[in-house]
């Protein structure tokens, strides 16, 4: 137990999100909701202020574990929504548990619905290119395959974490033919690609997509080759914070993820930004669980699906 009353279990989850043992914008969101749920469930006392203190400590550790994916913030807000009004410990505990359950269920269902909707864009014989490892994008490919469509996939390696290996393993387990390429081969291969499907860490109110580093280069190569560039994203990947003018913080990770410093001459710097921004103008459409939307409808998705209250909360920090 640390000074904020946060349990070891929660610290472990926050650390696993930070170290990327738990990764993928959707999964980190569901894991954060589950961690808060456990925190509420494990507190056996009847001191309301103490449970509030524990939840607030948990909220802060989870939110600070990774800065870029808004899914994490949206999950934490949704799980704790209404908690300040609880007047009894049991009421607070029950509220957090039911909020967490609802978020996790909706989130998993959203990935399934996106698969069904997005698969309509895929026809037999198509070659899809995907970047990194997105459950939402893979869900679309798998749904099309399950419908009997003959789909093949180019998966980028996605340096430095090489999530492309997870993607080809996942596809291979589903018996979907895939080809792994290095990130710099995207423009060369694009002439053989029919459609690009990527996931999202955050979608800004102006429709810009924040996703794995290199996504914007994939989008430019797709645009040049007239290949549709489609984003697969649950509505909790949209950011109420950006409505209030906040810029998305792009996480920069340890340089040692890229290169062993001993291999470098003295004085050479290394930077490791792990996400980038693709402006709305390069995005054809976004497949969400409420349907296919234009990136320019991002503000409306935020207001309709996340609610005006999420925008007020975003203003509070
Ligand atoms: P799903 C990942 O981030 C990738 O950027 C991926 O496109 C995005 O999350 C969405 O993934 P990271 O955790 O939620 O690998 O669609 O840095 O699974």
Coordinates of C-alpha atoms and ligand atoms in Angstrom, one line a residue:
X1 CA 0.0 0.0 0.0
X2 CA 1.5 3.4 -0.9
X3 CA 0.8 6.7 0.7
X4 CA -2.3 7.3 -1.5
X5 CA -3.8 4.0 -0.3
X6 CA -3.4 2.6 -3.8
X7 CA -3.1 -1.2 -3.7
X8 CA -0.2 -3.1 -5.1
X9 CA -2.5 -4.7 -7.6
X10 CA -3.3 -1.3 -9.0
X11 CA 0.3 -0.2 -9.0
X12 CA 1.2 -3.4 -10.9
X13 CA -1.4 -2.6 -13.6
X14 CA -0.3 1.0 -14.0
X15 CA 3.4 -0.2 -14.2
X16 CA 2.4 -2.9 -16.8
X17 CA 0.7 -0.1 -18.9
X18 CA 3.8 2.1 -18.6
X19 CA 6.2 -0.8 -19.6
X20 CA 3.8 -1.8 -22.5
X21 CA 3.3 -5.3 -21.1
X22 CA -0.4 -4.2 -21.4
X23 CA -0.7 -2.3 -24.7
X24 CA -3.1 -1.2 -27.3
X25 CA -5.3 1.8 -26.7
X26 CA -8.5 -0.3 -26.2
X27 CA -6.8 -2.8 -23.9
X28 CA -5.2 -0.2 -21.6
X29 CA -8.6 1.4 -21.3
X30 CA -10.3 -1.8 -20.3
X31 CA -7.4 -2.7 -17.9
X32 CA -7.7 0.7 -16.2
X33 CA -11.5 0.3 -15.7
X34 CA -10.8 -3.2 -14.3
X35 CA -8.1 -1.9 -12.0
X36 CA -10.5 0.8 -10.5
X37 CA -13.1 -1.9 -10.2
X38 CA -10.8 -4.1 -8.1
X39 CA -9.7 -1.1 -6.0
X40 CA -13.3 -0.4 -5.1
X41 CA -14.1 -4.1 -4.5
X42 CA -11.0 -4.7 -2.3
X43 CA -11.7 -1.9 0.1
X44 CA -13.5 -3.5 3.0
X45 CA -13.7 -0.5 5.4
X46 CA -16.6 1.9 5.7
X47 CA -14.7 5.2 5.6
X48 CA -16.1 7.1 2.6
X49 CA -13.3 9.6 2.6
X50 CA -10.7 6.8 2.6
X51 CA -12.3 5.1 -0.4
X52 CA -12.4 8.4 -2.3
X53 CA -8.7 9.0 -1.4
X54 CA -7.8 5.5 -2.8
X55 CA -9.8 6.0 -6.0
X56 CA -8.2 9.4 -6.5
X57 CA -4.7 8.0 -6.0
X58 CA -5.6 5.2 -8.4
X59 CA -7.0 7.7 -11.0
X60 CA -3.7 9.7 -10.9
X61 CA -1.4 6.6 -11.2
X62 CA -3.5 5.2 -14.1
X63 CA -3.8 8.5 -16.1
X64 CA -0.1 9.2 -15.7
X65 CA 1.0 5.7 -16.9
X66 CA 0.8 6.6 -20.6
X67 CA 0.1 10.1 -21.8
X68 CA -1.2 9.8 -25.4
X69 CA -4.1 7.4 -25.7
X70 CA -7.3 9.3 -24.7
X71 CA -9.0 5.9 -24.3
X72 CA -7.2 5.6 -20.9
X73 CA -8.5 9.0 -19.7
X74 CA -12.0 8.3 -21.0
X75 CA -12.1 4.9 -19.3
X76 CA -11.1 6.3 -16.0
X77 CA -13.6 9.2 -16.2
X78 CA -16.4 6.8 -17.2
X79 CA -15.6 4.5 -14.3
X80 CA -15.5 7.3 -11.7
X81 CA -18.4 9.3 -13.1
X82 CA -20.9 10.4 -10.5
X83 CA -18.6 9.2 -7.6
X84 CA -18.3 12.6 -6.0
X85 CA -22.1 12.5 -5.3
X86 CA -21.9 9.2 -3.3
X87 CA -22.8 9.6 0.3
X88 CA -22.0 6.1 1.6
X89 CA -19.1 3.7 1.1
X90 CA -21.3 1.0 -0.3
X91 CA -23.0 3.3 -2.7
X92 CA -19.5 4.5 -4.0
X93 CA -18.2 0.9 -4.2
X94 CA -21.3 -0.3 -6.2
X95 CA -21.2 2.7 -8.5
X96 CA -17.6 2.2 -9.5
X97 CA -18.1 -1.5 -10.0
X98 CA -21.1 -1.0 -12.2
X99 CA -19.5 1.8 -14.2
X100 CA -16.4 -0.3 -14.8
X101 CA -18.5 -3.3 -15.9
X102 CA -20.5 -1.2 -18.3
X103 CA -17.4 0.4 -19.8
X104 CA -15.6 -3.0 -20.3
X105 CA -18.7 -4.5 -21.8
X106 CA -19.4 -1.6 -24.2
X107 CA -15.8 -1.4 -25.2
X108 CA -15.5 -5.1 -26.1
X109 CA -18.8 -5.0 -27.9
X110 CA -17.7 -1.9 -29.8
X111 CA -14.7 -3.8 -31.2
X112 CA -17.1 -6.5 -32.4
X113 CA -19.5 -4.1 -34.0
X114 CA -16.7 -2.2 -35.8
X115 CA -15.6 -5.6 -37.2
X116 CA -19.0 -6.2 -38.7
X117 CA -19.4 -2.7 -40.1
X118 CA -15.9 -2.4 -41.4
X119 CA -15.9 -5.8 -43.0
X120 CA -18.5 -4.5 -45.6
X121 CA -15.7 -2.4 -47.1
X122 CA -13.6 -5.5 -47.8
X123 CA -14.2 -7.6 -50.9
X124 CA -12.7 -10.9 -51.8
X125 CA -9.3 -10.7 -53.4
X126 CA -8.4 -7.4 -51.6
X127 CA -5.0 -6.8 -50.1
X128 CA -5.1 -4.8 -46.9
X129 CA -2.2 -2.9 -45.3
X130 CA -2.2 -2.4 -41.6
X131 CA 0.3 -0.6 -39.3
X132 CA 1.2 -1.7 -35.8
X133 CA -1.2 -4.0 -33.9
X134 CA -4.8 -2.7 -33.6
X135 CA -7.5 -5.0 -32.2
X136 CA -10.1 -2.8 -33.9
X137 CA -8.5 -3.0 -37.4
X138 CA -7.8 -6.7 -37.0
X139 CA -11.4 -7.3 -36.0
X140 CA -12.5 -5.9 -39.4
X141 CA -10.1 -8.2 -41.3
X142 CA -11.2 -11.2 -39.2
X143 CA -14.9 -10.5 -39.7
X144 CA -14.4 -10.3 -43.5
X145 CA -12.4 -13.6 -43.4
X146 CA -15.2 -15.2 -41.3
X147 CA -17.7 -14.1 -44.0
X148 CA -15.7 -16.2 -46.4
X149 CA -13.9 -13.3 -48.2
X150 CA -10.4 -14.0 -49.5
X151 CA -8.3 -11.3 -47.9
X152 CA -4.5 -10.9 -47.6
X153 CA -2.7 -8.5 -45.4
X154 CA 0.6 -6.5 -45.5
X155 CA 1.7 -5.9 -41.9
X156 CA 4.3 -3.3 -41.1
X157 CA 7.0 -4.3 -38.7
X158 CA 6.3 -1.1 -36.5
X159 CA 9.7 -0.4 -35.0
X160 CA 10.9 -0.2 -32.3
X161 CA 8.4 -2.5 -30.5
X162 CA 7.8 -4.6 -33.6
X163 CA 4.0 -5.0 -32.9
X164 CA 3.8 -6.1 -36.6
X165 CA 5.0 -9.5 -35.3
X166 CA 1.9 -9.7 -33.0
X167 CA -0.2 -8.8 -36.0
X168 CA 1.1 -11.5 -38.3
X169 CA 0.9 -14.1 -35.5
X170 CA -2.7 -13.1 -34.8
X171 CA -3.6 -13.3 -38.5
X172 CA -1.8 -16.6 -38.9
X173 CA -3.7 -18.1 -36.0
X174 CA -6.9 -17.0 -37.8
X175 CA -5.5 -18.6 -41.1
X176 CA -5.4 -15.2 -42.9
X177 CA -2.4 -14.9 -45.2
X178 CA -0.1 -12.1 -44.3
X179 CA 3.2 -10.6 -45.4
X180 CA 5.5 -8.7 -43.0
X181 CA 7.3 -5.6 -44.4
X182 CA 9.7 -3.1 -42.9
X183 CA 8.2 0.3 -42.2
X184 CA 10.2 2.0 -44.9
X185 CA 8.7 -0.4 -47.5
X186 CA 5.2 1.1 -47.2
X187 CA 5.4 3.4 -50.2
X188 CA 7.0 0.7 -52.5
X189 CA 4.3 -1.9 -51.5
X190 CA 1.4 0.5 -51.7
X191 CA 0.9 -0.2 -55.4
X192 CA -0.2 -3.7 -54.4
X193 CA -2.6 -2.5 -51.7
X194 CA -6.3 -2.0 -52.1
X195 CA -7.2 -0.5 -48.7
X196 CA -5.3 0.7 -45.5
X197 CA -6.9 -0.1 -42.1
X198 CA -5.3 1.3 -38.9
X199 CA -6.4 1.7 -35.3
X200 CA -6.4 4.9 -33.2
X201 CA -5.0 6.0 -29.9
X202 CA -6.7 9.4 -30.0
X203 CA -9.0 11.2 -32.5
X204 CA -8.9 15.0 -32.0
X205 CA -12.0 17.2 -32.3
X206 CA -10.6 18.5 -35.6
X207 CA -10.5 14.9 -36.9
X208 CA -6.8 14.4 -36.7
X209 CA -5.7 10.9 -35.9
X210 CA -3.0 10.2 -33.3
X211 CA -1.7 6.7 -33.8
X212 CA 1.5 4.7 -33.9
X213 CA 4.5 6.5 -35.2
X214 CA 4.7 6.2 -39.0
X215 CA 0.9 6.2 -39.4
X216 CA 1.0 9.7 -41.1
X217 CA 3.6 8.4 -43.6
X218 CA 1.3 5.4 -44.4
X219 CA -1.6 7.9 -44.9
X220 CA 0.5 10.0 -47.3
X221 CA 1.6 7.0 -49.3
X222 CA -2.0 5.8 -49.5
X223 CA -3.3 9.2 -50.7
X224 CA -0.6 9.4 -53.4
X225 CA -1.6 5.9 -54.6
X226 CA -5.4 6.7 -54.3
X227 CA -5.8 3.9 -51.8
X228 CA -8.5 4.5 -49.2
X229 CA -7.1 5.1 -45.7
X230 CA -9.6 4.0 -43.1
X231 CA -9.4 4.3 -39.3
X232 CA -11.1 1.7 -37.0
X233 CA -11.8 3.3 -33.7
X234 CA -14.2 2.9 -30.8
X235 CA -15.9 6.2 -29.8
X236 CA -13.9 6.4 -26.5
X237 CA -10.9 7.0 -28.7
X238 CA -12.3 10.5 -29.4
X239 CA -10.9 13.2 -27.2
X240 CA -13.1 15.7 -25.2
X241 CA -9.8 17.3 -24.0
X242 CA -9.0 18.5 -27.5
X243 CA -12.4 20.2 -27.6
X244 CA -11.1 22.4 -24.8
X245 CA -8.0 23.3 -26.8
X246 CA -5.6 20.8 -25.3
X247 CA -2.9 19.5 -27.6
X248 CA -2.3 15.7 -27.5
X249 CA 1.0 14.9 -25.8
X250 CA 3.1 12.7 -28.0
X251 CA 4.8 10.1 -25.8
X252 CA 8.6 9.9 -26.3
X253 CA 10.1 6.7 -24.9
X254 CA 13.6 5.7 -23.8
X255 CA 16.2 5.9 -26.6
X256 CA 17.4 2.4 -25.6
X257 CA 14.3 1.0 -27.2
X258 CA 15.9 2.0 -30.6
X259 CA 19.6 1.5 -30.1
X260 CA 22.2 0.5 -27.6
X261 CA 23.9 3.8 -26.8
X262 CA 27.3 2.0 -26.8
X263 CA 26.9 1.6 -30.6
X264 CA 26.8 5.3 -31.0
X265 CA 29.6 7.9 -31.3
X266 CA 29.7 10.2 -28.3
X267 CA 27.4 13.2 -28.6
X268 CA 24.8 11.6 -30.9
X269 CA 21.3 12.1 -29.7
X270 CA 18.4 9.7 -30.3
X271 CA 14.7 10.5 -30.1
X272 CA 11.9 7.9 -29.8
X273 CA 8.5 9.5 -30.4
X274 CA 6.0 6.7 -30.5
X275 CA 3.0 8.3 -32.0
X276 CA 2.3 10.9 -34.7
X277 CA -0.6 12.9 -36.0
X278 CA -2.4 12.4 -39.3
X279 CA -4.6 15.4 -40.3
X280 CA -8.2 14.8 -41.2
X281 CA -7.7 15.6 -44.9
X282 CA -5.7 12.4 -45.4
X283 CA -8.4 10.2 -43.8
X284 CA -11.3 8.7 -45.8
X285 CA -13.5 7.6 -43.0
X286 CA -13.5 6.4 -39.4
X287 CA -15.4 3.1 -38.6
X288 CA -16.9 3.3 -35.1
X289 CA -19.5 1.3 -33.3
X290 CA -22.1 3.9 -34.2
X291 CA -21.3 3.7 -37.9
X292 CA -18.9 5.0 -40.5
X293 CA -18.2 8.7 -39.9
X294 CA -16.2 11.4 -41.5
X295 CA -13.2 12.6 -39.5
X296 CA -14.8 16.1 -39.7
X297 CA -17.7 14.8 -37.6
X298 CA -15.3 14.2 -34.6
X299 CA -16.8 17.0 -32.5
X300 CA -20.3 15.6 -32.9
X301 CA -19.2 12.1 -32.0
X302 CA -17.7 13.5 -28.8
X303 CA -20.8 15.5 -27.8
X304 CA -23.2 12.7 -28.7
X305 CA -21.3 9.6 -27.5
X306 CA -19.1 10.9 -24.6
X307 CA -21.5 13.6 -23.6
X308 CA -21.2 17.3 -22.8
X309 CA -20.1 16.3 -19.3
X310 CA -16.9 14.7 -20.6
X311 CA -16.1 18.1 -22.1
X312 CA -16.7 19.9 -18.8
X313 CA -14.6 17.2 -17.0
X314 CA -11.8 17.7 -19.6
X315 CA -11.8 21.4 -18.7
X316 CA -11.2 20.5 -15.1
X317 CA -8.1 18.5 -16.0
Ligands
LIG1 P1 -6.5 -1.0 -30.5 C1 -1.5 1.0 -30.2 O1 -0.6 1.7 -29.3 C2 -1.3 1.3 -31.7 O2 -0.9 2.7 -31.9 C3 -2.6 0.9 -32.2 O3 -2.9 1.4 -33.5 C4 -3.5 1.5 -31.1 O4 -2.9 1.3 -29.9 C5 -5.0 1.1 -31.1 O5 -5.1 -0.3 -30.8 P2 0.5 1.0 -28.4 O6 -0.1 0.6 -27.1 O7 -7.1 -0.3 -29.4 O8 1.1 -0.2 -29.1 O9 -7.3 -0.9 -31.8 O10 1.6 2.1 -28.2 O11 -6.1 -2.4 -30.1

